[in-house]
CSV table of C-alpha atoms in Angstrom, one decimal:
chain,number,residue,atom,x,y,z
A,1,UNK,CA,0.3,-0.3,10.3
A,2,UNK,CA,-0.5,-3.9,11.0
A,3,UNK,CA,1.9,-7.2,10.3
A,4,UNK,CA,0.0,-10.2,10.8
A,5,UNK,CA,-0.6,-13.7,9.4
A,6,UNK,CA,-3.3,-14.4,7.5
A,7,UNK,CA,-5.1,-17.4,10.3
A,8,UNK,CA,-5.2,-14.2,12.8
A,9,UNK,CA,-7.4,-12.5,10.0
A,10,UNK,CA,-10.6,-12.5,12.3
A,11,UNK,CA,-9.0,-9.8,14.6
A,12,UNK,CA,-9.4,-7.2,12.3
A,13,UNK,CA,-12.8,-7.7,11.5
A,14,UNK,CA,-13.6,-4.8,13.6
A,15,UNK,CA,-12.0,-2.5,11.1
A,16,UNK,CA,-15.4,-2.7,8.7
A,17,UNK,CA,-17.0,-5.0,6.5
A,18,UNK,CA,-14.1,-3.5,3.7
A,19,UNK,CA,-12.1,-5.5,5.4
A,20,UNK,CA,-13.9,-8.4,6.0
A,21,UNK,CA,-14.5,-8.8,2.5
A,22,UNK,CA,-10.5,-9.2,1.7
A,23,UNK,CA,-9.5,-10.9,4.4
A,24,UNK,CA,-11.9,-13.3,3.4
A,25,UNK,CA,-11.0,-12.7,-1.0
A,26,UNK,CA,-7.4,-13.9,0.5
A,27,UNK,CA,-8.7,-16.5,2.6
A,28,UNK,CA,-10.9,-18.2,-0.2
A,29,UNK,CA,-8.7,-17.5,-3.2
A,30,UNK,CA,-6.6,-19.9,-4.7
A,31,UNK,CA,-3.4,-17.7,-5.4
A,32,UNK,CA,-1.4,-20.6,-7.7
A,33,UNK,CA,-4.0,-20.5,-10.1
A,34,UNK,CA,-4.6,-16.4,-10.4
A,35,UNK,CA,-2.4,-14.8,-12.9
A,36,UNK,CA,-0.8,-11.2,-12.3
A,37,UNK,CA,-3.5,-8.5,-12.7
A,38,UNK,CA,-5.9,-6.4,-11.2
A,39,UNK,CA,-9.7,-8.1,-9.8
A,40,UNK,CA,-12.6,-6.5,-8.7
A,41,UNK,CA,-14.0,-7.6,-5.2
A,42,UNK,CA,-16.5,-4.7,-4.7
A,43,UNK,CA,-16.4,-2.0,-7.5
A,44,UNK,CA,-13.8,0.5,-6.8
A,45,UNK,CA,-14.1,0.5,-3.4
A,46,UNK,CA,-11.8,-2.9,-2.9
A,47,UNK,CA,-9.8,-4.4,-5.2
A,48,UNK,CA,-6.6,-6.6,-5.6
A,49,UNK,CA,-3.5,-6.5,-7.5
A,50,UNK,CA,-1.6,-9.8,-8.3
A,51,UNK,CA,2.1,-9.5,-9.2
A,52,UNK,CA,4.8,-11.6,-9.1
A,53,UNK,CA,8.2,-10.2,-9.1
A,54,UNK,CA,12.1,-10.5,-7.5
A,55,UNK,CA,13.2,-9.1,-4.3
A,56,UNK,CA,15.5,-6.1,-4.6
A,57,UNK,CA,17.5,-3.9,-2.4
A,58,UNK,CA,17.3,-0.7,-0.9
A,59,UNK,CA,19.1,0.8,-3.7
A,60,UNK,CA,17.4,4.0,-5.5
A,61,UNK,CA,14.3,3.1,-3.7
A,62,UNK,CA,11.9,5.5,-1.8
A,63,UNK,CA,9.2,5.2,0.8
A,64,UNK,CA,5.6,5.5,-0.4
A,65,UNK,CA,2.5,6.1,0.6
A,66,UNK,CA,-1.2,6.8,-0.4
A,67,UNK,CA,-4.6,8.4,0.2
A,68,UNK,CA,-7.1,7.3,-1.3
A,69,UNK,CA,-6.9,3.4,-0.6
A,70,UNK,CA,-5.4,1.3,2.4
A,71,UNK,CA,-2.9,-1.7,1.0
A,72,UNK,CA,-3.6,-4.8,2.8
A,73,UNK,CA,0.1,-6.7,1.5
A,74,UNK,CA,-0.2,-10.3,1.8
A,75,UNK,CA,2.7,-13.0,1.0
A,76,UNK,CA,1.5,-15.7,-1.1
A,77,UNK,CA,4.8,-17.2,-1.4
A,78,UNK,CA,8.7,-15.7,-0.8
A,79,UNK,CA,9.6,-13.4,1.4
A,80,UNK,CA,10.4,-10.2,1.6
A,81,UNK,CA,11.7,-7.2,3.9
A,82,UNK,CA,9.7,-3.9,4.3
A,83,UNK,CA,11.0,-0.9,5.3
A,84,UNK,CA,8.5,1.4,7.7
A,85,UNK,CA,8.3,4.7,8.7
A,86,UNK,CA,5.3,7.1,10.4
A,87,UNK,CA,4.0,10.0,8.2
A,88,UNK,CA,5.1,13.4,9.9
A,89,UNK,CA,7.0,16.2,8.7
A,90,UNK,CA,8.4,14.1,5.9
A,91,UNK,CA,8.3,16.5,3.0
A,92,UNK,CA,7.2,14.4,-0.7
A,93,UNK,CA,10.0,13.9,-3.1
A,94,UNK,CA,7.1,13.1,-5.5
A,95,UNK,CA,4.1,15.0,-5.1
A,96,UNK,CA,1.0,13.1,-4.8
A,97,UNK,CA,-0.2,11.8,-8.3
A,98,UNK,CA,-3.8,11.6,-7.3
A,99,UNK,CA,-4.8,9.4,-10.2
A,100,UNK,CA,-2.2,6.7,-9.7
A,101,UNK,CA,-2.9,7.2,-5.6
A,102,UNK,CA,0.4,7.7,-4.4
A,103,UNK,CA,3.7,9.9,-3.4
A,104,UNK,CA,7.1,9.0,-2.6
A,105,UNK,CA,9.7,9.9,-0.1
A,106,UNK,CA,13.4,10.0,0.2
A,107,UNK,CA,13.9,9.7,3.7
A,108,UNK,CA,15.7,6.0,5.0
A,109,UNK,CA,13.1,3.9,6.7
A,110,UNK,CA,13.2,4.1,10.7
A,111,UNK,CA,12.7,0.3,10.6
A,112,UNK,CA,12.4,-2.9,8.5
A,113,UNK,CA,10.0,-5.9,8.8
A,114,UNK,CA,10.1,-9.6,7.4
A,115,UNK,CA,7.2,-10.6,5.7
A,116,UNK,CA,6.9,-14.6,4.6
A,117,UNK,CA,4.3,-16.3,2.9
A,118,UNK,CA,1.1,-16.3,4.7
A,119,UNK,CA,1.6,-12.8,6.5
A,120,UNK,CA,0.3,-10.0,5.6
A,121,UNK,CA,1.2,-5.9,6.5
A,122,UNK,CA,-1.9,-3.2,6.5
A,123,UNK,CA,-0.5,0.3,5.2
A,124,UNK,CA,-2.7,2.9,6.4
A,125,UNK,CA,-2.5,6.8,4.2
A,126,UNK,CA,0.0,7.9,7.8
A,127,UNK,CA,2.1,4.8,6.9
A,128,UNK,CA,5.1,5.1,4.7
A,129,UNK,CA,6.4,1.5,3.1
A,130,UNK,CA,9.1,0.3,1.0
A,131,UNK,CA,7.9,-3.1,-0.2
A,132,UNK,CA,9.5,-6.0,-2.2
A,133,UNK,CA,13.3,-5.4,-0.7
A,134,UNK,CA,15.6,-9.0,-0.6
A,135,UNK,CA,16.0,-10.3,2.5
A,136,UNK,CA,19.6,-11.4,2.0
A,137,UNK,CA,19.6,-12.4,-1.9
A,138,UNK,CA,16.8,-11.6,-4.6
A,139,UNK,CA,14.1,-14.4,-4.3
A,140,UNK,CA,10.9,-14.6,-6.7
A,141,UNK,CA,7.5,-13.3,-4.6
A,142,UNK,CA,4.0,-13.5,-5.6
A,143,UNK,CA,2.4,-10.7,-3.6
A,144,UNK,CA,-1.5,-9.5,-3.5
A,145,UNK,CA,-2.1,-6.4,-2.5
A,146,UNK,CA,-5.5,-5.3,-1.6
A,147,UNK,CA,-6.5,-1.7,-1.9
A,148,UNK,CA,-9.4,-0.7,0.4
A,149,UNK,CA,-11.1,2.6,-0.4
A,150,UNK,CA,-10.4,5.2,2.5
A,151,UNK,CA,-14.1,6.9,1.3
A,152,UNK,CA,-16.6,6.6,4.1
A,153,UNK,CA,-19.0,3.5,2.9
A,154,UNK,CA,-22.3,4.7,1.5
């Protein structure tokens, strides 16, 4: 996983064009006028989800994490805590659902992070994430996440 802001995009370049083209899809966007929804950047290989939502706690939530795409998380406005942990032996309280691209586990994150607006958090398939949790009370977010094909490029 990578936490970042959004100005220090250009280090992570060397990742592949996939993620050139949404760093620069956050960089040239303007978020206040993009309603909640899902947009196309290239096909189905990279694409972004805009949602808007409150900040809740820990509370019946579960880790997550996926296979198929990479989430590049990014803080338009708000903030919000994620909680983190590494992919090992955790054993799936949800198996994978391979059409909706994720599985869930039980397990208490080892570790949380702060994410504010203009920071963003890279969630690789090994990294398991609890997004959107309050901070201290429920504040509105408007989040993009941007879902990066782990398929080799053609």
């Amino acid at each position: 996983m990578i936490i970042d802001t959004l100005k220090n995009a250009q280090l992570y370049y060397g990742l592949g064009s996939r993620f050139v083209k949404a760093f620069e899809y956050l960089q040239q966007t303007d978020f206040s006028k993009v309603e909640k929804g899902k947009y196309e950047i290239d096909g189905t290989d990279i694409f972004a989800i805009v949602n808007e939502y409150d900040t809740i706690s820990t509370e019946g939530e579960q880790m997550e994490s996926h296979k198929k795409y990479i989430d590049v998380q990014y803080i338009v406005s708000g903030e919000e805590l994620i909680g983190h942990d590494f992919l090992k032996s955790h054993t799936p309280s949800k198996a994978y659902d391979e059409t909706a691209d994720f599985m869930l586990f039980g397990e208490t994150p080892t570790f949380f992070s702060k994410l504010e607006q203009g920071m963003f958090a890279i969630f690789f398939p090994t990294d398991l994430h609890m997004p959107n949790i309050k901070v201290k009370a429920p504040v509105p977010v408007k989040k993009v996440v941007i879902k990066i094909s782990t398929a080799s490029p053609e």
